[in-house]
PDB file of C-alpha atoms in Angstrom:
ATOM      1  CA  MET A  15      18.166   5.828   2.528  1.00 73.00           C
ATOM      2  CA  PRO A  16      15.779   5.857  -0.480  1.00 89.00           C
ATOM      3  CA  LYS A  17      13.747   3.124   1.231  1.00 91.00           C
ATOM      4  CA  LYS A  18      13.173   5.346   4.275  1.00 93.00           C
ATOM      5  CA  ILE A  19      12.208   8.313   2.099  1.00 93.00           C
ATOM      6  CA  VAL A  20       9.632   6.362   0.098  1.00 93.00           C
ATOM      7  CA  ILE A  21       8.157   4.750   3.213  1.00 93.00           C
ATOM      8  CA  GLY A  22       8.067   8.201   4.836  1.00 93.00           C
ATOM      9  CA  LEU A  23       6.054   9.528   1.888  1.00 94.00           C
ATOM     10  CA  ILE A  24       3.657   6.611   2.255  1.00 93.00           C
ATOM     11  CA  ARG A  25       3.228   7.425   5.960  1.00 93.00           C
ATOM     12  CA  VAL A  26       2.452  11.070   5.083  1.00 94.00           C
ATOM     13  CA  TYR A  27      -0.170   9.860   2.601  1.00 90.00           C
ATOM     14  CA  GLN A  28      -1.656   7.557   5.266  1.00 88.00           C
ATOM     15  CA  PHE A  29      -1.813  10.394   7.794  1.00 90.00           C
ATOM     16  CA  PHE A  30      -3.742  12.695   5.467  1.00 87.00           C
ATOM     17  CA  SER A  31      -5.924  10.011   3.888  1.00 82.00           C
ATOM     18  CA  ARG A  32      -7.336   9.101   7.304  1.00 80.00           C
ATOM     19  CA  ARG A  33      -9.102  12.453   7.284  1.00 78.00           C
ATOM     20  CA  LEU A  34     -11.045  11.638   4.112  1.00 74.00           C
ATOM     21  CA  PRO A  35     -14.679  10.625   4.601  1.00 73.00           C
ATOM     22  CA  VAL A  36     -14.385   7.465   2.456  1.00 71.00           C
ATOM     23  CA  LYS A  37     -12.584   4.683   4.298  1.00 66.00           C
ATOM     24  CA  THR A  38     -12.986   1.478   2.393  1.00 72.00           C
ATOM     25  CA  CYS A  39     -10.384  -1.076   1.548  1.00 78.00           C
ATOM     26  CA  ARG A  40     -11.193  -4.555   0.394  1.00 82.00           C
ATOM     27  CA  PHE A  41      -7.822  -5.947   1.492  1.00 85.00           C
ATOM     28  CA  TYR A  42      -5.905  -6.381   4.723  1.00 88.00           C
ATOM     29  CA  PRO A  43      -3.426  -4.785   5.087  1.00 89.00           C
ATOM     30  CA  THR A  44      -4.503  -1.662   3.225  1.00 87.00           C
ATOM     31  CA  CYS A  45      -2.858  -1.000  -0.134  1.00 87.00           C
ATOM     32  CA  SER A  46      -0.594   1.716   1.264  1.00 89.00           C
ATOM     33  CA  GLU A  47       0.497  -0.483   4.159  1.00 92.00           C
ATOM     34  CA  TYR A  48       1.052  -3.377   1.737  1.00 93.00           C
ATOM     35  CA  MET A  49       3.305  -1.142  -0.367  1.00 93.00           C
ATOM     36  CA  ALA A  50       5.314  -0.037   2.697  1.00 95.00           C
ATOM     37  CA  LEU A  51       5.719  -3.664   3.828  1.00 95.00           C
ATOM     38  CA  SER A  52       6.734  -4.728   0.303  1.00 95.00           C
ATOM     39  CA  ILE A  53       9.355  -1.982   0.112  1.00 94.00           C
ATOM     40  CA  GLU A  54      10.798  -3.060   3.449  1.00 94.00           C
ATOM     41  CA  LYS A  55      10.872  -6.708   2.386  1.00 94.00           C
ATOM     42  CA  TYR A  56      11.890  -6.482  -1.298  1.00 95.00           C
ATOM     43  CA  GLY A  57      13.512  -3.050  -1.721  1.00 93.00           C
ATOM     44  CA  VAL A  58      12.257   0.108  -3.380  1.00 94.00           C
ATOM     45  CA  ALA A  59      11.937  -0.951  -7.031  1.00 94.00           C
ATOM     46  CA  CYS A  60      10.388  -4.379  -6.464  1.00 94.00           C
ATOM     47  CA  GLY A  61       8.284  -3.131  -3.536  1.00 94.00           C
ATOM     48  CA  LEU A  62       6.836  -0.279  -5.581  1.00 94.00           C
ATOM     49  CA  TRP A  63       6.042  -2.673  -8.432  1.00 96.00           C
ATOM     50  CA  ARG A  64       4.314  -5.117  -6.081  1.00 94.00           C
ATOM     51  CA  GLY A  65       2.400  -2.233  -4.470  1.00 92.00           C
ATOM     52  CA  LEU A  66       1.225  -0.927  -7.836  1.00 93.00           C
ATOM     53  CA  LYS A  67       0.036  -4.403  -8.821  1.00 92.00           C
ATOM     54  CA  ARG A  68      -1.880  -4.567  -5.535  1.00 89.00           C
ATOM     55  CA  ILE A  69      -3.511  -1.183  -6.160  1.00 86.00           C
ATOM     56  CA  TRP A  70      -4.567  -2.450  -9.594  1.00 88.00           C
ATOM     57  CA  ARG A  71      -6.307  -5.420  -7.934  1.00 85.00           C
ATOM     58  CA  CYS A  72      -8.068  -3.146  -5.424  1.00 81.00           C
ATOM     59  CA  ARG A  73     -11.023  -2.113  -7.557  1.00 79.00           C
ATOM     60  CA  PRO A  74     -14.736  -2.904  -7.740  1.00 78.00           C
ATOM     61  CA  GLY A  75     -15.527  -6.416  -8.834  1.00 79.00           C
ATOM     62  CA  GLN A  76     -12.333  -7.896  -7.425  1.00 79.00           C
ATOM     63  CA  PRO A  77     -12.417 -10.061  -4.294  1.00 81.00           C
ATOM     64  CA  GLY A  78     -10.592  -8.728  -1.254  1.00 78.00           C
ATOM     65  CA  GLY A  79      -9.272 -10.508   1.786  1.00 79.00           C
ATOM     66  CA  VAL A  80      -5.986 -11.001   3.564  1.00 84.00           C
ATOM     67  CA  ASP A  81      -3.038 -10.498   1.218  1.00 78.00           C
ATOM     68  CA  MET A  82       0.371 -10.225   2.856  1.00 80.00           C
ATOM     69  CA  PRO A  83       3.523  -9.324   0.872  1.00 80.00           C
TER      70      PRO A  83
END
């Protein structure tokens, strides 16, 4: 149940963030999608931690690319 709630919140974020004019992500999948996939694969606590580490890596000066959970 908590897994579905957290992933649902991520989907809401994704829906509204698509309307923002800036659409850049240096990774595939995007950081929010990576977090949702990590939560599905590893559970809420570990998935959130992995997603936060991914967001930390998604900043200027860091290489991007394909990074699957």
